[in-house]
PDB file of C-alpha atoms in Angstrom:
ATOM      1  CA  MET A  17      31.521  -9.035   0.276  1.00  0.00           C
ATOM      2  CA  TRP A  18      27.915  -9.295  -0.931  1.00  0.00           C
ATOM      3  CA  ASP A  19      26.549  -9.593   2.599  1.00  0.00           C
ATOM      4  CA  GLU A  20      28.648  -6.666   3.831  1.00  0.00           C
ATOM      5  CA  HIS A  21      27.405  -4.419   1.027  1.00  0.00           C
ATOM      6  CA  LEU A  22      23.848  -5.621   1.595  1.00  0.00           C
ATOM      7  CA  ALA A  23      23.966  -4.834   5.318  1.00  0.00           C
ATOM      8  CA  ASP A  24      25.338  -1.352   4.662  1.00  0.00           C
ATOM      9  CA  PHE A  25      22.708  -0.724   1.971  1.00  0.00           C
ATOM     10  CA  ARG A  26      19.980  -1.774   4.408  1.00  0.00           C
ATOM     11  CA  ALA A  27      21.280   0.687   7.002  1.00  0.00           C
ATOM     12  CA  HIS A  28      21.459   3.418   4.337  1.00  0.00           C
ATOM     13  CA  LEU A  29      17.823   2.865   3.339  1.00  0.00           C
ATOM     14  CA  ALA A  30      16.607   2.808   6.930  1.00  0.00           C
ATOM     15  CA  LEU A  31      18.630   5.656   8.411  1.00  0.00           C
ATOM     16  CA  GLU A  32      19.273   8.055   5.536  1.00  0.00           C
ATOM     17  CA  LYS A  33      16.322   7.411   3.235  1.00  0.00           C
ATOM     18  CA  GLY A  34      13.837   6.759   6.046  1.00  0.00           C
ATOM     19  CA  LEU A  35      12.074   4.013   4.106  1.00  0.00           C
ATOM     20  CA  ALA A  36       9.136   2.225   5.667  1.00  0.00           C
ATOM     21  CA  SER A  37       9.675  -1.397   6.675  1.00  0.00           C
ATOM     22  CA  ASN A  38       7.772  -2.857   3.713  1.00  0.00           C
ATOM     23  CA  SER A  39       9.636  -0.757   1.136  1.00  0.00           C
ATOM     24  CA  LEU A  40      12.971  -1.559   2.751  1.00  0.00           C
ATOM     25  CA  THR A  41      12.190  -5.281   2.671  1.00  0.00           C
ATOM     26  CA  ALA A  42      11.323  -5.075  -1.039  1.00  0.00           C
ATOM     27  CA  TYR A  43      14.623  -3.351  -1.901  1.00  0.00           C
ATOM     28  CA  ILE A  44      16.639  -5.891   0.066  1.00  0.00           C
ATOM     29  CA  HIS A  45      14.784  -8.760  -1.601  1.00  0.00           C
ATOM     30  CA  ASP A  46      15.733  -7.347  -5.021  1.00  0.00           C
ATOM     31  CA  VAL A  47      19.414  -7.264  -4.127  1.00  0.00           C
ATOM     32  CA  GLU A  48      19.242 -10.734  -2.584  1.00  0.00           C
ATOM     33  CA  LEU A  49      17.989 -12.083  -5.921  1.00  0.00           C
ATOM     34  CA  LEU A  50      21.042 -10.609  -7.642  1.00  0.00           C
ATOM     35  CA  ARG A  51      23.389 -11.775  -4.877  1.00  0.00           C
ATOM     36  CA  ASP A  52      22.204 -15.377  -5.096  1.00  0.00           C
ATOM     37  CA  PHE A  53      22.357 -15.317  -8.893  1.00  0.00           C
ATOM     38  CA  ALA A  54      25.831 -13.749  -8.874  1.00  0.00           C
ATOM     39  CA  ILE A  55      27.215 -16.257  -6.374  1.00  0.00           C
ATOM     40  CA  HIS A  56      25.671 -19.483  -7.650  1.00  0.00           C
ATOM     41  CA  THR A  57      25.448 -18.822 -11.396  1.00  0.00           C
ATOM     42  CA  LEU A  58      27.947 -16.114 -12.287  1.00  0.00           C
ATOM     43  CA  ALA A  59      30.517 -16.595  -9.500  1.00  0.00           C
ATOM     44  CA  LYS A  60      31.046 -12.830  -9.369  1.00  0.00           C
ATOM     45  CA  ARG A  61      31.634 -10.220  -6.696  1.00  0.00           C
ATOM     46  CA  PRO A  62      29.603  -6.957  -6.659  1.00  0.00           C
ATOM     47  CA  GLU A  63      32.347  -4.930  -8.346  1.00  0.00           C
ATOM     48  CA  GLU A  64      32.492  -7.448 -11.201  1.00  0.00           C
ATOM     49  CA  ILE A  65      28.813  -7.199 -12.147  1.00  0.00           C
ATOM     50  CA  ASN A  66      28.229  -5.599 -15.546  1.00  0.00           C
ATOM     51  CA  ARG A  67      25.290  -4.596 -17.708  1.00  0.00           C
ATOM     52  CA  ASN A  68      25.059  -8.006 -19.364  1.00  0.00           C
ATOM     53  CA  ASP A  69      24.848  -9.716 -15.972  1.00  0.00           C
ATOM     54  CA  ILE A  70      21.887  -7.553 -14.969  1.00  0.00           C
ATOM     55  CA  GLY A  71      20.196  -8.319 -18.280  1.00  0.00           C
ATOM     56  CA  THR A  72      20.843 -12.036 -17.837  1.00  0.00           C
ATOM     57  CA  LEU A  73      19.245 -11.940 -14.390  1.00  0.00           C
ATOM     58  CA  LEU A  74      16.138 -10.185 -15.735  1.00  0.00           C
ATOM     59  CA  VAL A  75      15.817 -12.753 -18.519  1.00  0.00           C
ATOM     60  CA  HIS A  76      16.361 -15.577 -16.019  1.00  0.00           C
ATOM     61  CA  VAL A  77      13.676 -14.519 -13.538  1.00  0.00           C
ATOM     62  CA  GLY A  78      11.284 -13.942 -16.426  1.00  0.00           C
ATOM     63  CA  SER A  79      11.930 -17.267 -18.147  1.00  0.00           C
ATOM     64  CA  ILE A  80      11.355 -19.352 -15.019  1.00  0.00           C
ATOM     65  CA  GLY A  81       8.163 -17.463 -14.239  1.00  0.00           C
ATOM     66  CA  GLN A  82       9.562 -16.117 -10.987  1.00  0.00           C
ATOM     67  CA  LEU A  83       8.677 -12.508 -11.808  1.00  0.00           C
ATOM     68  CA  GLY A  84       6.222 -10.940 -14.244  1.00  0.00           C
ATOM     69  CA  ALA A  85       7.010  -7.924 -16.407  1.00  0.00           C
ATOM     70  CA  ARG A  86       5.981  -5.371 -13.792  1.00  0.00           C
ATOM     71  CA  SER A  87       7.943  -7.129 -11.067  1.00  0.00           C
ATOM     72  CA  GLN A  88      10.993  -7.228 -13.334  1.00  0.00           C
ATOM     73  CA  SER A  89      10.698  -3.465 -13.768  1.00  0.00           C
ATOM     74  CA  ARG A  90      10.524  -3.028 -10.006  1.00  0.00           C
ATOM     75  CA  LEU A  91      13.510  -5.376  -9.584  1.00  0.00           C
ATOM     76  CA  LEU A  92      15.543  -3.175 -11.911  1.00  0.00           C
ATOM     77  CA  SER A  93      14.592  -0.125  -9.832  1.00  0.00           C
ATOM     78  CA  GLY A  94      15.824  -1.867  -6.690  1.00  0.00           C
ATOM     79  CA  LEU A  95      19.120  -2.817  -8.307  1.00  0.00           C
ATOM     80  CA  ARG A  96      19.568   0.760  -9.572  1.00  0.00           C
ATOM     81  CA  ALA A  97      19.254   2.044  -6.012  1.00  0.00           C
ATOM     82  CA  PHE A  98      21.774  -0.533  -4.768  1.00  0.00           C
ATOM     83  CA  PHE A  99      24.438   0.220  -7.369  1.00  0.00           C
ATOM     84  CA  ARG A 100      23.969   3.981  -7.127  1.00  0.00           C
ATOM     85  CA  TYR A 101      24.647   3.640  -3.416  1.00  0.00           C
ATOM     86  CA  LEU A 102      27.765   1.512  -4.049  1.00  0.00           C
ATOM     87  CA  THR A 103      28.965   3.988  -6.692  1.00  0.00           C
ATOM     88  CA  LEU A 104      28.573   6.954  -4.347  1.00  0.00           C
ATOM     89  CA  GLU A 105      30.479   5.011  -1.694  1.00  0.00           C
ATOM     90  CA  HIS A 106      33.240   4.242  -4.247  1.00  0.00           C
ATOM     91  CA  ARG A 107      32.809   0.509  -3.732  1.00  0.00           C
ATOM     92  CA  VAL A 108      32.295  -0.328  -7.407  1.00  0.00           C
ATOM     93  CA  PRO A 109      33.970   1.178 -10.484  1.00  0.00           C
ATOM     94  CA  GLY A 110      30.667   2.133 -12.094  1.00  0.00           C
ATOM     95  CA  ASP A 111      26.922   1.589 -12.110  1.00  0.00           C
ATOM     96  CA  PRO A 112      26.065  -1.404 -14.356  1.00  0.00           C
ATOM     97  CA  THR A 113      22.382  -0.420 -14.378  1.00  0.00           C
ATOM     98  CA  ASP A 114      23.104   3.024 -15.850  1.00  0.00           C
ATOM     99  CA  ALA A 115      22.822   1.995 -19.481  1.00  0.00           C
ATOM    100  CA  ILE A 116      19.811  -0.279 -19.037  1.00  0.00           C
ATOM    101  CA  PRO A 117      16.586   1.433 -20.155  1.00  0.00           C
ATOM    102  CA  SER A 118      13.548   1.035 -17.964  1.00  0.00           C
ATOM    103  CA  PRO A 119      10.924  -1.058 -19.737  1.00  0.00           C
ATOM    104  CA  ARG A 120       7.855   0.817 -20.921  1.00  0.00           C
ATOM    105  CA  MET A 121       5.011  -0.755 -19.053  1.00  0.00           C
ATOM    106  CA  PRO A 122       1.412  -0.557 -20.288  1.00  0.00           C
ATOM    107  CA  LYS A 123      -0.784   1.436 -17.955  1.00  0.00           C
ATOM    108  CA  ARG A 124      -2.856  -0.936 -15.876  1.00  0.00           C
ATOM    109  CA  LEU A 125      -6.082   0.579 -14.644  1.00  0.00           C
ATOM    110  CA  PRO A 126      -6.598  -0.085 -10.951  1.00  0.00           C
ATOM    111  CA  GLU A 127      -9.447  -2.384  -9.978  1.00  0.00           C
ATOM    112  CA  PHE A 128     -12.084  -0.587  -7.932  1.00  0.00           C
ATOM    113  CA  LEU A 129     -15.412  -1.271  -6.264  1.00  0.00           C
ATOM    114  CA  THR A 130     -18.671   0.546  -6.824  1.00  0.00           C
ATOM    115  CA  LEU A 131     -20.613   1.979  -3.913  1.00  0.00           C
ATOM    116  CA  GLU A 132     -23.084  -0.896  -4.291  1.00  0.00           C
ATOM    117  CA  GLU A 133     -20.285  -3.446  -3.948  1.00  0.00           C
ATOM    118  CA  VAL A 134     -18.898  -1.771  -0.836  1.00  0.00           C
ATOM    119  CA  ASN A 135     -22.394  -1.709   0.655  1.00  0.00           C
ATOM    120  CA  ALA A 136     -22.772  -5.413  -0.182  1.00  0.00           C
ATOM    121  CA  MET A 137     -19.543  -6.215   1.662  1.00  0.00           C
ATOM    122  CA  GLU A 138     -20.650  -4.255   4.707  1.00  0.00           C
ATOM    123  CA  ALA A 139     -24.069  -5.935   4.643  1.00  0.00           C
ATOM    124  CA  CYS A 140     -22.325  -9.301   5.101  1.00  0.00           C
ATOM    125  CA  ILE A 141     -20.933  -8.263   8.473  1.00  0.00           C
ATOM    126  CA  ASP A 142     -22.711  -9.718  11.516  1.00  0.00           C
ATOM    127  CA  LEU A 143     -22.889  -6.796  13.929  1.00  0.00           C
ATOM    128  CA  SER A 144     -24.009  -9.122  16.726  1.00  0.00           C
ATOM    129  CA  ALA A 145     -20.646 -10.911  16.545  1.00  0.00           C
ATOM    130  CA  PRO A 146     -17.876  -9.727  18.895  1.00  0.00           C
ATOM    131  CA  LEU A 147     -15.753  -8.276  16.087  1.00  0.00           C
ATOM    132  CA  GLY A 148     -18.548  -7.185  13.773  1.00  0.00           C
ATOM    133  CA  HIS A 149     -18.378  -3.479  14.565  1.00  0.00           C
ATOM    134  CA  ARG A 150     -14.587  -3.548  14.261  1.00  0.00           C
ATOM    135  CA  ASN A 151     -14.723  -5.121  10.807  1.00  0.00           C
ATOM    136  CA  LEU A 152     -17.361  -2.644   9.649  1.00  0.00           C
ATOM    137  CA  ALA A 153     -15.213   0.254  10.841  1.00  0.00           C
ATOM    138  CA  ILE A 154     -12.216  -1.224   9.013  1.00  0.00           C
ATOM    139  CA  ILE A 155     -14.022  -1.488   5.672  1.00  0.00           C
ATOM    140  CA  GLU A 156     -15.584   1.945   6.003  1.00  0.00           C
ATOM    141  CA  THR A 157     -12.342   3.656   7.019  1.00  0.00           C
ATOM    142  CA  LEU A 158     -10.440   2.082   4.125  1.00  0.00           C
ATOM    143  CA  TYR A 159     -13.140   3.150   1.671  1.00  0.00           C
ATOM    144  CA  SER A 160     -13.891   6.597   3.089  1.00  0.00           C
ATOM    145  CA  CYS A 161     -10.295   7.682   3.698  1.00  0.00           C
ATOM    146  CA  GLY A 162      -8.266   5.736   1.126  1.00  0.00           C
ATOM    147  CA  LEU A 163      -5.739   4.474   3.652  1.00  0.00           C
ATOM    148  CA  ARG A 164      -2.944   2.032   2.971  1.00  0.00           C
ATOM    149  CA  VAL A 165      -3.284  -1.086   5.129  1.00  0.00           C
ATOM    150  CA  SER A 166      -0.107  -0.100   6.994  1.00  0.00           C
ATOM    151  CA  GLU A 167      -1.711   3.256   7.810  1.00  0.00           C
ATOM    152  CA  LEU A 168      -4.921   1.614   8.969  1.00  0.00           C
ATOM    153  CA  ILE A 169      -3.301  -0.764  11.461  1.00  0.00           C
ATOM    154  CA  THR A 170      -1.232   2.049  12.981  1.00  0.00           C
ATOM    155  CA  LEU A 171      -4.125   4.527  13.232  1.00  0.00           C
ATOM    156  CA  ARG A 172      -4.301   5.932  16.771  1.00  0.00           C
ATOM    157  CA  LEU A 173      -7.313   7.000  18.798  1.00  0.00           C
ATOM    158  CA  SER A 174      -5.515  10.264  19.514  1.00  0.00           C
ATOM    159  CA  HIS A 175      -5.254  10.902  15.770  1.00  0.00           C
ATOM    160  CA  ILE A 176      -9.015  10.990  15.210  1.00  0.00           C
ATOM    161  CA  TYR A 177     -10.636  14.439  15.378  1.00  0.00           C
ATOM    162  CA  PRO A 178     -14.404  13.900  15.079  1.00  0.00           C
ATOM    163  CA  ASP A 179     -15.345  17.547  15.623  1.00  0.00           C
ATOM    164  CA  GLU A 180     -13.036  18.683  12.821  1.00  0.00           C
ATOM    165  CA  GLU A 181     -13.876  15.569  10.719  1.00  0.00           C
ATOM    166  CA  PHE A 182     -10.213  14.749  10.098  1.00  0.00           C
ATOM    167  CA  ILE A 183      -7.830  11.925  10.913  1.00  0.00           C
ATOM    168  CA  ARG A 184      -4.047  12.187  11.139  1.00  0.00           C
ATOM    169  CA  VAL A 185      -2.199   9.407   9.331  1.00  0.00           C
ATOM    170  CA  ILE A 186       1.433   8.309   9.483  1.00  0.00           C
ATOM    171  CA  GLY A 187       2.305   7.343   5.916  1.00  0.00           C
ATOM    172  CA  LYS A 188       5.370   6.152   4.031  1.00  0.00           C
ATOM    173  CA  GLY A 189       8.648   7.412   5.408  1.00  0.00           C
ATOM    174  CA  SER A 190       6.861   8.438   8.638  1.00  0.00           C
ATOM    175  CA  LYS A 191       5.289  11.389   6.811  1.00  0.00           C
ATOM    176  CA  GLU A 192       2.104  12.721   8.379  1.00  0.00           C
ATOM    177  CA  ARG A 193      -0.967  13.947   6.546  1.00  0.00           C
ATOM    178  CA  LEU A 194      -4.501  14.982   7.443  1.00  0.00           C
ATOM    179  CA  ILE A 195      -7.393  13.250   5.679  1.00  0.00           C
ATOM    180  CA  PRO A 196     -11.068  14.261   5.838  1.00  0.00           C
ATOM    181  CA  ILE A 197     -13.301  11.538   7.251  1.00  0.00           C
ATOM    182  CA  GLY A 198     -16.993  11.239   6.454  1.00  0.00           C
ATOM    183  CA  ALA A 199     -19.973  11.008   8.779  1.00  0.00           C
ATOM    184  CA  LYS A 200     -20.588   7.297   8.248  1.00  0.00           C
ATOM    185  CA  ALA A 201     -16.987   6.317   8.979  1.00  0.00           C
ATOM    186  CA  LEU A 202     -17.044   8.397  12.161  1.00  0.00           C
ATOM    187  CA  ARG A 203     -20.283   6.708  13.268  1.00  0.00           C
ATOM    188  CA  ASP A 204     -18.886   3.254  12.569  1.00  0.00           C
ATOM    189  CA  ILE A 205     -15.686   4.039  14.458  1.00  0.00           C
ATOM    190  CA  GLU A 206     -17.653   5.404  17.413  1.00  0.00           C
ATOM    191  CA  ASN A 207     -19.822   2.272  17.532  1.00  0.00           C
ATOM    192  CA  TYR A 208     -16.706   0.096  17.420  1.00  0.00           C
ATOM    193  CA  ARG A 209     -15.014   2.105  20.170  1.00  0.00           C
ATOM    194  CA  ALA A 210     -17.953   1.411  22.480  1.00  0.00           C
ATOM    195  CA  VAL A 211     -17.485  -2.336  21.913  1.00  0.00           C
ATOM    196  CA  ARG A 212     -13.691  -2.071  22.014  1.00  0.00           C
ATOM    197  CA  ALA A 213     -13.831  -0.577  25.498  1.00  0.00           C
ATOM    198  CA  THR A 214     -15.446  -3.761  26.862  1.00  0.00           C
ATOM    199  CA  GLY A 215     -12.734  -6.121  25.586  1.00  0.00           C
ATOM    200  CA  PRO A 216      -9.104  -6.819  26.472  1.00  0.00           C
ATOM    201  CA  ILE A 217      -6.519  -4.156  25.666  1.00  0.00           C
ATOM    202  CA  ALA A 218      -2.869  -5.184  25.806  1.00  0.00           C
ATOM    203  CA  ARG A 219      -0.249  -3.022  27.442  1.00  0.00           C
ATOM    204  CA  GLY A 220       1.124  -0.583  24.879  1.00  0.00           C
ATOM    205  CA  ALA A 221      -1.931  -0.932  22.640  1.00  0.00           C
ATOM    206  CA  GLU A 222      -4.158   1.539  24.458  1.00  0.00           C
ATOM    207  CA  ASP A 223      -3.982   4.182  21.722  1.00  0.00           C
ATOM    208  CA  TYR A 224      -4.253   1.845  18.715  1.00  0.00           C
ATOM    209  CA  LEU A 225      -7.731   1.962  17.192  1.00  0.00           C
ATOM    210  CA  PHE A 226      -7.978  -1.487  15.645  1.00  0.00           C
ATOM    211  CA  LEU A 227      -7.209  -4.431  17.936  1.00  0.00           C
ATOM    212  CA  ASN A 228      -7.361  -8.200  17.541  1.00  0.00           C
ATOM    213  CA  ARG A 229      -9.156 -10.607  19.881  1.00  0.00           C
ATOM    214  CA  ARG A 230      -6.293 -10.445  22.382  1.00  0.00           C
ATOM    215  CA  GLY A 231      -6.344  -6.665  22.493  1.00  0.00           C
ATOM    216  CA  LYS A 232      -3.167  -6.234  20.474  1.00  0.00           C
ATOM    217  CA  PRO A 233      -2.707  -4.111  17.326  1.00  0.00           C
ATOM    218  CA  MET A 234      -3.880  -5.912  14.208  1.00  0.00           C
ATOM    219  CA  GLY A 235      -1.488  -7.165  11.546  1.00  0.00           C
ATOM    220  CA  ARG A 236      -1.610  -6.621   7.785  1.00  0.00           C
ATOM    221  CA  VAL A 237      -2.497 -10.231   6.984  1.00  0.00           C
ATOM    222  CA  MET A 238      -5.519 -10.161   9.276  1.00  0.00           C
ATOM    223  CA  VAL A 239      -6.914  -7.092   7.497  1.00  0.00           C
ATOM    224  CA  PHE A 240      -6.278  -8.690   4.086  1.00  0.00           C
ATOM    225  CA  ASN A 241      -8.167 -11.808   5.194  1.00  0.00           C
ATOM    226  CA  ILE A 242     -11.134  -9.800   6.506  1.00  0.00           C
ATOM    227  CA  VAL A 243     -11.467  -7.840   3.251  1.00  0.00           C
ATOM    228  CA  LYS A 244     -11.047 -10.919   1.064  1.00  0.00           C
ATOM    229  CA  ASP A 245     -13.587 -12.931   3.063  1.00  0.00           C
ATOM    230  CA  LEU A 246     -16.232 -10.198   2.951  1.00  0.00           C
ATOM    231  CA  ALA A 247     -15.777  -9.700  -0.806  1.00  0.00           C
ATOM    232  CA  GLU A 248     -16.231 -13.429  -1.406  1.00  0.00           C
ATOM    233  CA  ARG A 249     -19.303 -13.576   0.823  1.00  0.00           C
ATOM    234  CA  ALA A 250     -20.754 -10.592  -1.043  1.00  0.00           C
ATOM    235  CA  GLY A 251     -20.287 -12.452  -4.334  1.00  0.00           C
ATOM    236  CA  ILE A 252     -17.984  -9.836  -5.845  1.00  0.00           C
ATOM    237  CA  PRO A 253     -16.234 -11.390  -8.889  1.00  0.00           C
ATOM    238  CA  LYS A 254     -12.992  -9.475  -8.380  1.00  0.00           C
ATOM    239  CA  THR A 255      -9.760  -9.954  -6.485  1.00  0.00           C
ATOM    240  CA  VAL A 256     -10.399  -7.570  -3.602  1.00  0.00           C
ATOM    241  CA  SER A 257      -7.764  -6.395  -1.134  1.00  0.00           C
ATOM    242  CA  PRO A 258      -7.456  -3.396   1.196  1.00  0.00           C
ATOM    243  CA  HIS A 259      -5.703  -1.590  -1.670  1.00  0.00           C
ATOM    244  CA  THR A 260      -8.797  -2.132  -3.832  1.00  0.00           C
ATOM    245  CA  LEU A 261     -10.744  -0.014  -1.353  1.00  0.00           C
ATOM    246  CA  ARG A 262      -8.024   2.641  -1.558  1.00  0.00           C
ATOM    247  CA  HIS A 263      -8.383   2.623  -5.353  1.00  0.00           C
ATOM    248  CA  SER A 264     -12.153   2.857  -4.951  1.00  0.00           C
ATOM    249  CA  PHE A 265     -11.769   5.944  -2.765  1.00  0.00           C
ATOM    250  CA  ALA A 266      -9.547   7.666  -5.343  1.00  0.00           C
ATOM    251  CA  THR A 267     -11.687   6.601  -8.289  1.00  0.00           C
ATOM    252  CA  ALA A 268     -14.852   7.976  -6.706  1.00  0.00           C
ATOM    253  CA  LEU A 269     -13.192  11.340  -6.152  1.00  0.00           C
ATOM    254  CA  VAL A 270     -11.566  11.671  -9.580  1.00  0.00           C
ATOM    255  CA  LEU A 271     -14.630  10.537 -11.499  1.00  0.00           C
ATOM    256  CA  GLY A 272     -16.653  13.026  -9.503  1.00  0.00           C
ATOM    257  CA  GLY A 273     -14.409  15.876 -10.609  1.00  0.00           C
ATOM    258  CA  ALA A 274     -12.204  16.357  -7.556  1.00  0.00           C
ATOM    259  CA  ASP A 275      -8.972  18.276  -8.099  1.00  0.00           C
ATOM    260  CA  LEU A 276      -6.141  15.821  -8.782  1.00  0.00           C
ATOM    261  CA  ARG A 277      -3.742  17.676  -6.468  1.00  0.00           C
ATOM    262  CA  LEU A 278      -6.162  17.277  -3.570  1.00  0.00           C
ATOM    263  CA  VAL A 279      -6.538  13.572  -4.311  1.00  0.00           C
ATOM    264  CA  GLN A 280      -2.747  13.305  -4.419  1.00  0.00           C
ATOM    265  CA  ALA A 281      -2.506  14.927  -0.988  1.00  0.00           C
ATOM    266  CA  MET A 282      -5.149  12.647   0.521  1.00  0.00           C
ATOM    267  CA  LEU A 283      -3.513   9.516  -0.897  1.00  0.00           C
ATOM    268  CA  GLY A 284      -0.064  10.619   0.231  1.00  0.00           C
ATOM    269  CA  HIS A 285       1.481  10.244  -3.232  1.00  0.00           C
ATOM    270  CA  GLU A 286       4.852  11.962  -3.558  1.00  0.00           C
ATOM    271  CA  SER A 287       4.434  12.420  -7.308  1.00  0.00           C
ATOM    272  CA  ILE A 288       1.334  13.590  -9.161  1.00  0.00           C
ATOM    273  CA  THR A 289       2.129  11.039 -11.891  1.00  0.00           C
ATOM    274  CA  THR A 290       1.192   8.242  -9.495  1.00  0.00           C
ATOM    275  CA  THR A 291      -2.222   9.814  -9.023  1.00  0.00           C
ATOM    276  CA  GLU A 292      -2.724  10.498 -12.730  1.00  0.00           C
ATOM    277  CA  ILE A 293      -3.528   6.855 -13.462  1.00  0.00           C
ATOM    278  CA  TYR A 294      -7.020   7.578 -12.153  1.00  0.00           C
ATOM    279  CA  THR A 295      -7.573  10.138 -14.918  1.00  0.00           C
ATOM    280  CA  HIS A 296      -7.737   7.251 -17.396  1.00  0.00           C
ATOM    281  CA  LEU A 297     -10.956   6.055 -15.775  1.00  0.00           C
ATOM    282  CA  SER A 298     -13.188   8.784 -17.189  1.00  0.00           C
ATOM    283  CA  ASP A 299     -15.290   6.632 -19.538  1.00  0.00           C
ATOM    284  CA  ALA A 300     -18.965   7.546 -19.560  1.00  0.00           C
ATOM    285  CA  ASP A 301     -20.073   4.128 -18.312  1.00  0.00           C
ATOM    286  CA  LEU A 302     -17.840   4.487 -15.259  1.00  0.00           C
ATOM    287  CA  HIS A 303     -19.374   7.841 -14.422  1.00  0.00           C
ATOM    288  CA  ASP A 304     -22.750   6.142 -14.144  1.00  0.00           C
ATOM    289  CA  SER A 305     -21.395   3.799 -11.487  1.00  0.00           C
ATOM    290  CA  MET A 306     -20.054   6.459  -9.150  1.00  0.00           C
ATOM    291  CA  MET A 307     -21.870   9.381  -7.553  1.00  0.00           C
ATOM    292  CA  LEU A 308     -20.709  12.962  -7.574  1.00  0.00           C
ATOM    293  CA  HIS A 309     -17.395  13.072  -5.712  1.00  0.00           C
ATOM    294  CA  HIS A 310     -17.224  10.560  -2.886  1.00  0.00           C
ATOM    295  CA  PRO A 311     -20.688   9.450  -1.741  1.00  0.00           C
ATOM    296  CA  ARG A 312     -19.596   8.777   1.835  1.00  0.00           C
ATOM    297  CA  SER A 313     -18.827  12.455   2.326  1.00  0.00           C
ATOM    298  CA  ARG A 314     -22.589  12.926   2.398  1.00  0.00           C
ATOM    299  CA  GLY A 315     -23.132  10.112   4.901  1.00  0.00           C
ATOM    300  CA  GLN A 316     -24.577   7.615   2.411  1.00  0.00           C
TER     301      GLN A 316
END
């Protein structure tokens, strides 16, 4: 019964909700945690799960250190979606998550890099190496455009408009948006394209901008490793990921006075509340570390 409900929920998320692969995987993982707990610990079917069972699961995953507070909150969100689906399909008598309040989480300010730190990362790249220009273009595009890593690795050559200084991005839920791209990022991409044209290009990968050594589209893990390695080589004492560069993009704009709605549109946030976390970064000492609006827009 659990597996049948899980398969139908997966299809619902993919076909009706149009969730991206990563989001879909996260939701399914949440339900799998409950399924395993219900089968092996509670010996219960989906329709027998009640509010206390959900609470017991949250306490369990917290006590064994499996999930932190924020992850527990996200787990509850995933289980809410699952039981709301089952309730609408009349497969359970009621939603056991209905009466469970969402935990109030403290606002965590996103880690970001200064312009000097981004420059230090880029300075570590050996442009004489075969993939040097590619890696430089990756860092610069992440920083200048605020892309998610999934958006970066699916960026197409045909979606870059250098004359208009825009790129077209396919975001979450296959939603498209246009993002301005600065002069430096365009130069770095153009330099990489010249090198890219001399290497192997796999069938079906002709329109993908960023390719691996074999000429195939890059994967998420490869981009994470490139960013992490460059940050370590630059001596940056932070945990740096592609998302850190996305935060840096947004922080530079908000601290420079950019309209929050425009930042929301460029980041592809559905809700303005997601973007509002950057408004908590307006301390005077942070202003000194960032230039007016985004410095790359002026080719620096």
